[in-house]
Every structure is written in C-alpha cells, then in structure tokens.
mmCIF file of C-alpha atoms and ligand atoms in Angstrom:
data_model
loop_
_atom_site.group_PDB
_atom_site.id
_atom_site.type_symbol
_atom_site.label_atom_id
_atom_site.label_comp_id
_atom_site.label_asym_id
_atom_site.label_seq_id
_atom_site.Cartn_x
_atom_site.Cartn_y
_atom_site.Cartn_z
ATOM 1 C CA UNK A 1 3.985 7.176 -13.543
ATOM 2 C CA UNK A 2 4.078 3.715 -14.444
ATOM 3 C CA UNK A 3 3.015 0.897 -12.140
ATOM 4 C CA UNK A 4 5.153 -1.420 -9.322
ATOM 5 C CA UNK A 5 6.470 -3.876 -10.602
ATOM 6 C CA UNK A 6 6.238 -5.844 -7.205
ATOM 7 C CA UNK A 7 3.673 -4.336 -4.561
ATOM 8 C CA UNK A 8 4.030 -5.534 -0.802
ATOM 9 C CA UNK A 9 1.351 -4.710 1.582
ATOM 10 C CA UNK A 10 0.899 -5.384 5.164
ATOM 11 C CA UNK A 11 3.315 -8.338 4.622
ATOM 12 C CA UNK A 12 3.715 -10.079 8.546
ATOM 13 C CA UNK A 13 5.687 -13.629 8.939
ATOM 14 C CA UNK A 14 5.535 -14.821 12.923
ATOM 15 C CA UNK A 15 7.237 -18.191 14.153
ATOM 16 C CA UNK A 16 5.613 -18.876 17.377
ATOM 17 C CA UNK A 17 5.879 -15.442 19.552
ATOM 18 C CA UNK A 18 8.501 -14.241 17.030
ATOM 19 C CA UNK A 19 7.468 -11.700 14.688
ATOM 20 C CA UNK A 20 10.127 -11.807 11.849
ATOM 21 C CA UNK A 21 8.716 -9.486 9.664
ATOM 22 C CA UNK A 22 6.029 -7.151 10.692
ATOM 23 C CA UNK A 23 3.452 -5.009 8.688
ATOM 24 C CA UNK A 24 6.143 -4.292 5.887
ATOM 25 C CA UNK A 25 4.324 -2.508 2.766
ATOM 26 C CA UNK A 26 6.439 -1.435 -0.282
ATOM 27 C CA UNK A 27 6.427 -0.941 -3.868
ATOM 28 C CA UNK A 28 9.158 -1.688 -6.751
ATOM 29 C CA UNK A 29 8.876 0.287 -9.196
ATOM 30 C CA UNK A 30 10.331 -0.589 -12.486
ATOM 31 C CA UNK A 31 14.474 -0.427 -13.075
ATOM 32 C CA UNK A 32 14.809 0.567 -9.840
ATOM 33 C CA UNK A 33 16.987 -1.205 -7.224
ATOM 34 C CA UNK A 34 16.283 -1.183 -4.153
ATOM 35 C CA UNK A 35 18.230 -2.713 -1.088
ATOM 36 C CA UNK A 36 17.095 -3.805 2.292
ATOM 37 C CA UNK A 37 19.158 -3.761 4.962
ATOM 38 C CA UNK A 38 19.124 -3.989 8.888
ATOM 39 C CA UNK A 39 21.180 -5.444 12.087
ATOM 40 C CA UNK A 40 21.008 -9.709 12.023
ATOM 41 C CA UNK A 41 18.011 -10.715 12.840
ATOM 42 C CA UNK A 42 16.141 -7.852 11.445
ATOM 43 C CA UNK A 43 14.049 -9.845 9.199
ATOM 44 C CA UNK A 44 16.076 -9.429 5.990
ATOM 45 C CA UNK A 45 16.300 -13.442 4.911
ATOM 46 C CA UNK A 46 12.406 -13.752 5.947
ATOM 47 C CA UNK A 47 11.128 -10.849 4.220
ATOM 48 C CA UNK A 48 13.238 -11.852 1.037
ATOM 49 C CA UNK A 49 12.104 -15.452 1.224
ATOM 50 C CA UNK A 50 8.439 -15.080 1.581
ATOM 51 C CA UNK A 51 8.949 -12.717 -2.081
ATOM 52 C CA UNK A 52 10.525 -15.571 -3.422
ATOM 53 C CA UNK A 53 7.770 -18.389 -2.309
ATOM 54 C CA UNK A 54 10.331 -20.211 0.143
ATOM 55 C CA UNK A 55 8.180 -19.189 2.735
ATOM 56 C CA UNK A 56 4.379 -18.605 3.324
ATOM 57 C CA UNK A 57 3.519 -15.386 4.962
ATOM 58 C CA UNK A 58 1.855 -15.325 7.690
ATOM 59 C CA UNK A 59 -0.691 -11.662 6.595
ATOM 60 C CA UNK A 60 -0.447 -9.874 3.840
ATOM 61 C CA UNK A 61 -0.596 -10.020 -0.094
ATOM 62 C CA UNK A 62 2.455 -9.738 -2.520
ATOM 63 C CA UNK A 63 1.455 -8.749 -6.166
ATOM 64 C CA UNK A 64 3.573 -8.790 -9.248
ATOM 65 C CA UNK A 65 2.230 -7.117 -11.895
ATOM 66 C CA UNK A 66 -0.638 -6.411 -10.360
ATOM 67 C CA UNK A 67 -0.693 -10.083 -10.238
ATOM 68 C CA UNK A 68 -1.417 -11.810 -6.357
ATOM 69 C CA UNK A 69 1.505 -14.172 -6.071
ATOM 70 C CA UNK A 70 1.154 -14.688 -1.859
ATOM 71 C CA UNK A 71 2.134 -18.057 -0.624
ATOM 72 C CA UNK A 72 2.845 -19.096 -4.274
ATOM 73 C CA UNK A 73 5.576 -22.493 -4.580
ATOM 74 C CA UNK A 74 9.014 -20.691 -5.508
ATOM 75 C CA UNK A 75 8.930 -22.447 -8.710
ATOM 76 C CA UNK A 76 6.043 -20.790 -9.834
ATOM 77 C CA UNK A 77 6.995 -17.199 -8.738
ATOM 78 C CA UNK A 78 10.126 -17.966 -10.755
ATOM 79 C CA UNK A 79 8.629 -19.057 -13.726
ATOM 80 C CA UNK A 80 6.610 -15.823 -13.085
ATOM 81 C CA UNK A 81 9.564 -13.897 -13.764
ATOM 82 C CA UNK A 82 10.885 -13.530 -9.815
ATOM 83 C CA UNK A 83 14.846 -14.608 -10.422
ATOM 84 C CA UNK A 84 16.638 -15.327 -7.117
ATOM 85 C CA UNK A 85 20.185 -15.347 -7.615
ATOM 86 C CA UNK A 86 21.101 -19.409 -7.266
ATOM 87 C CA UNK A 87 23.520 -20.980 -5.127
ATOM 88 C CA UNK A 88 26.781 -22.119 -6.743
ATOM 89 C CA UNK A 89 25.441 -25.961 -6.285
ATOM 90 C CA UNK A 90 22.859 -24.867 -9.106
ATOM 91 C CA UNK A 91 25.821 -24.438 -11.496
ATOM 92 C CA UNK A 92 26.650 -27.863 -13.652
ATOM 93 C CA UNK A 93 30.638 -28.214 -12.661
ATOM 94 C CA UNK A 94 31.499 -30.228 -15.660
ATOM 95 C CA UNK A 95 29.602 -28.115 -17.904
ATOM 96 C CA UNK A 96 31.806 -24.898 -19.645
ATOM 97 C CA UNK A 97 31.244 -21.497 -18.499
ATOM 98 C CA UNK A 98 29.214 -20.793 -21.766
ATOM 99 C CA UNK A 99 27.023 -24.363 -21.563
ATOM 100 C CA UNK A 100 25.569 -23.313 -18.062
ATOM 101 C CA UNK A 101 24.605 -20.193 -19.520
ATOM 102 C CA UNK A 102 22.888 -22.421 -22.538
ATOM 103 C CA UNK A 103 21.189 -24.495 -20.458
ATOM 104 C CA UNK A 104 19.387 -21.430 -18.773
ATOM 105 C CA UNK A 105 18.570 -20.278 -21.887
ATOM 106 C CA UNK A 106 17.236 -23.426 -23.730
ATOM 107 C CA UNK A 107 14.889 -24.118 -21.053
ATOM 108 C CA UNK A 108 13.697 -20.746 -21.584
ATOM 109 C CA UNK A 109 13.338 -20.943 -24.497
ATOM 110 C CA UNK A 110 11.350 -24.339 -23.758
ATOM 111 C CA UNK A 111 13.702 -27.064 -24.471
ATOM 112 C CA UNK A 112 13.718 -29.631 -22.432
ATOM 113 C CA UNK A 113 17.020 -31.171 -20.590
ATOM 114 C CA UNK A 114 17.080 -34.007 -23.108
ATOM 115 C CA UNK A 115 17.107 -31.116 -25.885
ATOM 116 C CA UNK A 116 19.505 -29.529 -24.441
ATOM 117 C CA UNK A 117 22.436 -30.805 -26.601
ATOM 118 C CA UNK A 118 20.646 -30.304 -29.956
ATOM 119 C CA UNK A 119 19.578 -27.018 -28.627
ATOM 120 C CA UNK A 120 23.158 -25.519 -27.388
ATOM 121 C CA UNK A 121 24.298 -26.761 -31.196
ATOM 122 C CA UNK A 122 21.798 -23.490 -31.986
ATOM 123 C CA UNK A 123 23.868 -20.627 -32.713
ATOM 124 C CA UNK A 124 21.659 -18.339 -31.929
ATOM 125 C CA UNK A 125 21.678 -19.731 -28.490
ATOM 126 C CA UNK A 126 25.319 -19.808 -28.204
ATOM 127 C CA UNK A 127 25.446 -16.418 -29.553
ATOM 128 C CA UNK A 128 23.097 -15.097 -26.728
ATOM 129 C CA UNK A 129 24.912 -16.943 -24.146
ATOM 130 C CA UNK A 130 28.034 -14.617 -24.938
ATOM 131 C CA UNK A 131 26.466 -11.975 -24.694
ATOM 132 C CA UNK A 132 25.226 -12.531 -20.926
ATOM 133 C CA UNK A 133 28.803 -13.634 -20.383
ATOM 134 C CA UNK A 134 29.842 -10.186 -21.763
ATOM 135 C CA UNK A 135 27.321 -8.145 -19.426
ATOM 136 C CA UNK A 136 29.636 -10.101 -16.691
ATOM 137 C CA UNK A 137 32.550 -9.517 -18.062
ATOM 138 C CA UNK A 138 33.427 -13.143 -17.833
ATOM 139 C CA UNK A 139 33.201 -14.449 -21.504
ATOM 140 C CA UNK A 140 36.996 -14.554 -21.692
ATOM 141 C CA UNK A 141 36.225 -18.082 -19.414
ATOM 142 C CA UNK A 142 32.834 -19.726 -21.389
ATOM 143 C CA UNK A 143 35.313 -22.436 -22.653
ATOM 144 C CA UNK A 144 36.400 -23.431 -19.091
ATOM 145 C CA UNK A 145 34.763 -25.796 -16.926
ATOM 146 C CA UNK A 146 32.503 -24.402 -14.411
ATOM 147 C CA UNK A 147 34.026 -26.020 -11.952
ATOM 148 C CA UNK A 148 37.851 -24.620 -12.093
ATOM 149 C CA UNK A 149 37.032 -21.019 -12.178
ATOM 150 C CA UNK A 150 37.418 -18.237 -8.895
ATOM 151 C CA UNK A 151 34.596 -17.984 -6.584
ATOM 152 C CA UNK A 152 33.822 -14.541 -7.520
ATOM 153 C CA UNK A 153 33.188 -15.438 -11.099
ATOM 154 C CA UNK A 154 31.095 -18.273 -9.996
ATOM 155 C CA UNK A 155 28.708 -15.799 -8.430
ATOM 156 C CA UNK A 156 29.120 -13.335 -11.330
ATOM 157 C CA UNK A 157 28.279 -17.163 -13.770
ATOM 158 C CA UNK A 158 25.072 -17.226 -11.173
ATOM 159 C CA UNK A 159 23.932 -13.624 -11.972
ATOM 160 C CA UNK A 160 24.452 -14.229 -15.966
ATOM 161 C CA UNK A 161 22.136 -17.515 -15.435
ATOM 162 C CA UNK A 162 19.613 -15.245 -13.321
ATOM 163 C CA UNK A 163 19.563 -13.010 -16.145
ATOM 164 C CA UNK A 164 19.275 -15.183 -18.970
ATOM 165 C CA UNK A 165 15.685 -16.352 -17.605
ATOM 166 C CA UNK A 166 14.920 -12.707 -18.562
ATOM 167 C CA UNK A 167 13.219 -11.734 -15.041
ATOM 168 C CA UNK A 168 10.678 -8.799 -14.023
ATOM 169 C CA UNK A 169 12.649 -8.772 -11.151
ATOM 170 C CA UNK A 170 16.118 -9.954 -9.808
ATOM 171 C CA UNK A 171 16.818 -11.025 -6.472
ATOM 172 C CA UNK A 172 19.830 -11.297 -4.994
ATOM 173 C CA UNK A 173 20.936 -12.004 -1.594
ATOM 174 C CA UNK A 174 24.372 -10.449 -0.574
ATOM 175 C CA UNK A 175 25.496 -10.653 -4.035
ATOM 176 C CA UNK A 176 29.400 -10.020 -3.027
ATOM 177 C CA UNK A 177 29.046 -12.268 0.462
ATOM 178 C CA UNK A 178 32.457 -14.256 0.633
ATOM 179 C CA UNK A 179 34.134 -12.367 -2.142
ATOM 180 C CA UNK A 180 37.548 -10.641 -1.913
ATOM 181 C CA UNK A 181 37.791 -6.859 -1.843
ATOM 182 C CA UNK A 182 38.808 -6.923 -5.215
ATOM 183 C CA UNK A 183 36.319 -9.493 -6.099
ATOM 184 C CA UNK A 184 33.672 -7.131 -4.516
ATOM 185 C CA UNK A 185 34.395 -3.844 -6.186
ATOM 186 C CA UNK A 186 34.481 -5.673 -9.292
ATOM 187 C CA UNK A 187 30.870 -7.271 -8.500
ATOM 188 C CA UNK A 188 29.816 -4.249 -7.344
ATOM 189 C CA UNK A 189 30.584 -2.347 -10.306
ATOM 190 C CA UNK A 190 29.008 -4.473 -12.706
ATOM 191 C CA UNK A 191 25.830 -4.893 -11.011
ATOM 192 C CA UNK A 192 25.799 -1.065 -10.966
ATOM 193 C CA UNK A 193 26.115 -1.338 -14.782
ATOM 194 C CA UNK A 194 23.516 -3.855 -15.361
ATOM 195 C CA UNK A 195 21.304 -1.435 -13.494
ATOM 196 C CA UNK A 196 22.239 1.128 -15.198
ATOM 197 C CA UNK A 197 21.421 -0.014 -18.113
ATOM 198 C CA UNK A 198 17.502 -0.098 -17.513
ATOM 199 C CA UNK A 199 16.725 -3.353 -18.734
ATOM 200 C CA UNK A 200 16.767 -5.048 -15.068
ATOM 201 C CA UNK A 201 14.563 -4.366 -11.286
ATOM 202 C CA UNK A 202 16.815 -5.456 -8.508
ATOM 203 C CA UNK A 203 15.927 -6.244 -4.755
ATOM 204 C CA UNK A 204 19.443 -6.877 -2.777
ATOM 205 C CA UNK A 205 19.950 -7.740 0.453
ATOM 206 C CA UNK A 206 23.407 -7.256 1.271
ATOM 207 C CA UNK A 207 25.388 -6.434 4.607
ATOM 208 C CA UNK A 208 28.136 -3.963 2.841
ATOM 209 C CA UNK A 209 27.159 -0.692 3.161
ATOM 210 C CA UNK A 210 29.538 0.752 0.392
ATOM 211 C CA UNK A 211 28.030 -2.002 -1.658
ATOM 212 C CA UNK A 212 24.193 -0.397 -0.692
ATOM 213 C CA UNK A 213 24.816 3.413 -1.048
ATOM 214 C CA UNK A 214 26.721 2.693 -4.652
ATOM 215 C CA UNK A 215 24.121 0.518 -5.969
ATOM 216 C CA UNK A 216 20.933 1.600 -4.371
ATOM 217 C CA UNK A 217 18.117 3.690 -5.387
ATOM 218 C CA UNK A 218 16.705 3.137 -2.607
ATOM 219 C CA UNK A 219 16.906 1.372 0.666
ATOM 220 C CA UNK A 220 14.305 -0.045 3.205
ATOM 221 C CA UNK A 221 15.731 -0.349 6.652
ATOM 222 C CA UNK A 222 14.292 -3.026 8.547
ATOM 223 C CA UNK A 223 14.569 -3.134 12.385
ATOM 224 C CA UNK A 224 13.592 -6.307 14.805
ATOM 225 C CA UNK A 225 10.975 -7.306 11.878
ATOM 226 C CA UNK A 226 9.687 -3.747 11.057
ATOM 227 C CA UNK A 227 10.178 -0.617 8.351
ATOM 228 C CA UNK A 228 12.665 1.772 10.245
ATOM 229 C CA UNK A 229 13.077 3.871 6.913
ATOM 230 C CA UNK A 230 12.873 3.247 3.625
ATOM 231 C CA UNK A 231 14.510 6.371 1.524
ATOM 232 C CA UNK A 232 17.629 7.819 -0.993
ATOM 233 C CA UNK A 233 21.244 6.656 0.052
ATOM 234 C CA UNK A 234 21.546 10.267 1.077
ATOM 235 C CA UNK A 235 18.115 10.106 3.156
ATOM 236 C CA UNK A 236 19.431 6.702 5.059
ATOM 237 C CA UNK A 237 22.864 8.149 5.339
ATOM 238 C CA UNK A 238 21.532 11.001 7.308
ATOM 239 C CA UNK A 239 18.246 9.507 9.042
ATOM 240 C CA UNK A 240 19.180 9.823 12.969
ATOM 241 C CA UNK A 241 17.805 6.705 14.154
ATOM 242 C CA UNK A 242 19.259 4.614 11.374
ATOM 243 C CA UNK A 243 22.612 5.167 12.477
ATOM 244 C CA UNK A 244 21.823 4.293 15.791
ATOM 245 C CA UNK A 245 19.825 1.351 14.729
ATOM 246 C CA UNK A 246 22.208 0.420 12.119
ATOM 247 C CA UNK A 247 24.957 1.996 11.173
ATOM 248 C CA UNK A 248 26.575 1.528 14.451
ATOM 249 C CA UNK A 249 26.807 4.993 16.020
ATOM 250 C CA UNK A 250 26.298 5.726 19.689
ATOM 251 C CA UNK A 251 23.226 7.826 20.643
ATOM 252 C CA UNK A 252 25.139 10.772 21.895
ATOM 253 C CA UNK A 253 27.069 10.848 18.524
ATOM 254 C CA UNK A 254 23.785 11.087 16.340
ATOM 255 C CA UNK A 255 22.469 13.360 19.234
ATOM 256 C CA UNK A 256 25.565 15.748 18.322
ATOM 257 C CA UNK A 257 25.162 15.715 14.976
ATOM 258 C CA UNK A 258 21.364 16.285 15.400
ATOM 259 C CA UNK A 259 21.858 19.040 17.544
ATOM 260 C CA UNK A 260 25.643 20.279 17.034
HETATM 261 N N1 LIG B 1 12.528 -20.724 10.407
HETATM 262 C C1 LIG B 1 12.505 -19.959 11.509
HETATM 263 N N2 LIG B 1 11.931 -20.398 12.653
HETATM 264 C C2 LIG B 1 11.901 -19.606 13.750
HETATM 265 N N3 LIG B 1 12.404 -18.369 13.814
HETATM 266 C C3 LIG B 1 12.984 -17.875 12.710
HETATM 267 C C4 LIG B 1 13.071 -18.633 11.502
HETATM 268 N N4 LIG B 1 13.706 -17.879 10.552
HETATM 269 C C5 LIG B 1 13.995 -16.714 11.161
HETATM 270 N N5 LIG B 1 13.565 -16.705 12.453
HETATM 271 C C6 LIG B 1 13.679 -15.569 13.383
HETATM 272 O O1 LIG B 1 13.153 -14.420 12.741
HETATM 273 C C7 LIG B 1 13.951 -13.263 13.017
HETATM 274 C C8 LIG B 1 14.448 -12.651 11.715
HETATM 275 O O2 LIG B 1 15.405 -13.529 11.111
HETATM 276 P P1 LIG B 1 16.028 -13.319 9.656
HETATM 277 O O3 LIG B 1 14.923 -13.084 8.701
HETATM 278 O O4 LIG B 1 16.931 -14.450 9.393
HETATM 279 O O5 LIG B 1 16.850 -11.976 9.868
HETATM 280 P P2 LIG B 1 18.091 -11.375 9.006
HETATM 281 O O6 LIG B 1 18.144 -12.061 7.685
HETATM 282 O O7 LIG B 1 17.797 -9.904 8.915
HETATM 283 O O8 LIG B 1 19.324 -11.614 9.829
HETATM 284 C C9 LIG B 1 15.060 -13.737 13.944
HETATM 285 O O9 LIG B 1 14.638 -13.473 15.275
HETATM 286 C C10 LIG B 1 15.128 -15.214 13.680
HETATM 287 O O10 LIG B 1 15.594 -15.902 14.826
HETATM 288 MG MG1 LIG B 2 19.710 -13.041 6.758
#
C-alpha cells in the first residue's frame, strides 16, 4: 500500500458554542477522489477551508505527505502542492483563454509577472498550455478573451489553471455549482476523465448527488460537524441513516427498506 497523500486526524473547528467540524479523521490516498457531502450546515465549507489554510483549526493535525501543514497561510499549503479550484475573479479577463493558462504555468515554472511576456513567447510553454486546454476540452477557445467565454468554460479555464500548478492534491468546491444541466454533465464527465487518468487526487465538495456517485471513490458524509459515514457510492447509497440524514428520505421509508 502506498501512503495518504493527505492524513486528517482528530481535526475539530468551534466558533463560540458552535462546533463546525468535530473530531473528523481521514486519509487520501493517492488518485483517489473522494467527495464530502452533508445537509447545509454540516461542516462541508469549514472542513474544506481549514485543508486549504483559510482557516485555523481549532484541534487536530493535517499532514501532507507525511508533512504537518495545520494552521499553515493558504499560500503556503498551495505552494505545497494543495490546489483549490479559484474563483472566476482569479482569471485575467483581457488575457486569451491560452495566456491565463501561461501565466499559471510561468510562475510555476518560476517566472515572475514581469517575465511573464518573454516567458509565454516560450513555446514550450505555449505548447503545454494546450495541452491543459485539451484535458478541458476547451482549446478550441485559447485565442478568445477570457472574459467573453460561457460560465461553464470559465470554471472548466479555472480547473486547467488548478492543474497546471501540477498539485498533490486538487480541491474543488462544487465544481458544477451554477452551471446548466448541460454544462454539468459536460463538467462532470471530464473531471471523471481527469481522474481517470491517474495523474490527479481530488477532494470535492459538491451538493449534486449524481455528480458524487459518478465521480466518487469515495464519500465522507458529514452530519451537524461530524463523520456520519465515509464509504463506496454503493456503501452511501445504501447506508440507512444517510438517507435519512441526507438523502432526504423519511424514517419509515429507510425503516421499510431496512426491514421490508
Ligand atoms: N465564520 C463562522 N463563524 C461562526 N460560525 C460559522 C462560521 N462558518 C461556519 N459557521 C457555522 O458552522 C457550521 C458549519 O458551516 P459550514 O461549514 O458552512 O457548513 P456547510 O458548508 O456544510 O453548509 C454552521 O452551523 C455555520 O453556521
Ligand atoms: Mg458550504
């Protein structure tokens, strides 16, 4: 077995008398994704922002790589290799498609800003920001300004800039939020590709449960702050209190099936 790539333990965040996220332990294992889902309020946004740095736990330890990251600024859990998805504001409207992607990829490379333009006249670096366009399936747009194209390719633009920083581990936060049915099957289907291909570790939060059981490997169901479940689609699809917790199904129902 090879190690986590993240390792949570005992992780705890309280405002006041509120206990957002309580006693949550959990490994990542490597090119696995794994979703976490639960009612509003159930802790999802707190859990997934103390992973991220945004927030400061209030117990616990968070490891990456067998590497303590707790409390960490966000910027330096990113530049660890922790990729949250970024908003739309992060992308540079006047900028093309393909120059956002460039940017991303020259500072990775360890350009700086100023660089930037001799840098993107590197064709290896133009040639590499196709190709992230391409695991999108938005390259058709790189010579279009950022700015004019759909909202679902903006968040598909985000998740090519997320992956260009070549992360340990990608997180996104309702990845297909606001998008159009269409837009989300679309989304949804290419995230399953990218992985699917092995080369990424996802942690989603995300509200659509077809989104979850087709992309999942596995889910952690959180529940006023604590671990309900975490287990397969399959498992979660069939775990009694989760669908009355979660999934919306009156006790008698679940009782039934239980006990037909
Ligand atoms: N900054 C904050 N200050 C005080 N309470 C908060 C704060 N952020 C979240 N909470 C509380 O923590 C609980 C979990 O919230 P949240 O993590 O946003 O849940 P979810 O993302 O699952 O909807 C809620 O009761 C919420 O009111
Ligand atoms: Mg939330």
């Amino acid at each position: 077995m090879s190690n986590p790539v993240l390792t949570i333990t005992n992780l705890t965040k309280r405002f006041g008398g509120v206990t957002a996220v309580s006693d949550i332990s959990l490994d990542v294992m490597p090119k696995e994704t794994i979703a976490i889902i639960g009612p509003n309020g159930a802790g999802k946004t707190t859990f997934y922002n103390m992973v991220s740095g945004r927030m400061q736990p209030t117990e616990g330890k968070i490891m990456l790589e067998g590497r303590d990251i707790t409390g960490l600024p966000p910027h330096k859990i990113s530049r660890l290799g922790v990729s949250r998805s970024f908003q739309i504001n992060n992308i540079f409207p006047e900028m093309t498609v393909q120059e956002n992607v460039e940017v991303v990829l020259s500072a990775y490379h360890g350009h700086s800003r100023k660089l930037f333009n001799i840098a993107s006249r590197n064709t290896s670096i133009q040639q590499e920001a196709v190709e992230f366009l391409k695991r999108l399936g938005i390259d058709s747009l790189k010579a279009q300004r950022a700015e004019v194209i759909s909202y679902g390719d903006k968040r598909l633009l985000e998740i090519a800039m997320v992956l260009a920083t070549q992360p340990k581990l990608v997180l996104l936060d309702e990845p297909t939020a606001g998008m159009t049915p269409d837009e989300t099957r679309r989304t949804t289907r290419l995230i399953k590709k990218l992985a699917d291909s092995g080369d990424y570790t996802f942690m989603i939060t995300e509200h659509d449960m077809d989104v979850v059981f087709n992309l999942a490997d596995r889910i952690l169901v959180m529940h006023r702050g604590e671990k309900l479940f975490a287990g397969t689609p399959e498992e979660v699809k069939n775990h009694p209190e989760v669908r009355v917790a979660y999934l919306g199904e009156e006790d008698d129902e679940a009782v039934e099936e239980a006990n037909p």
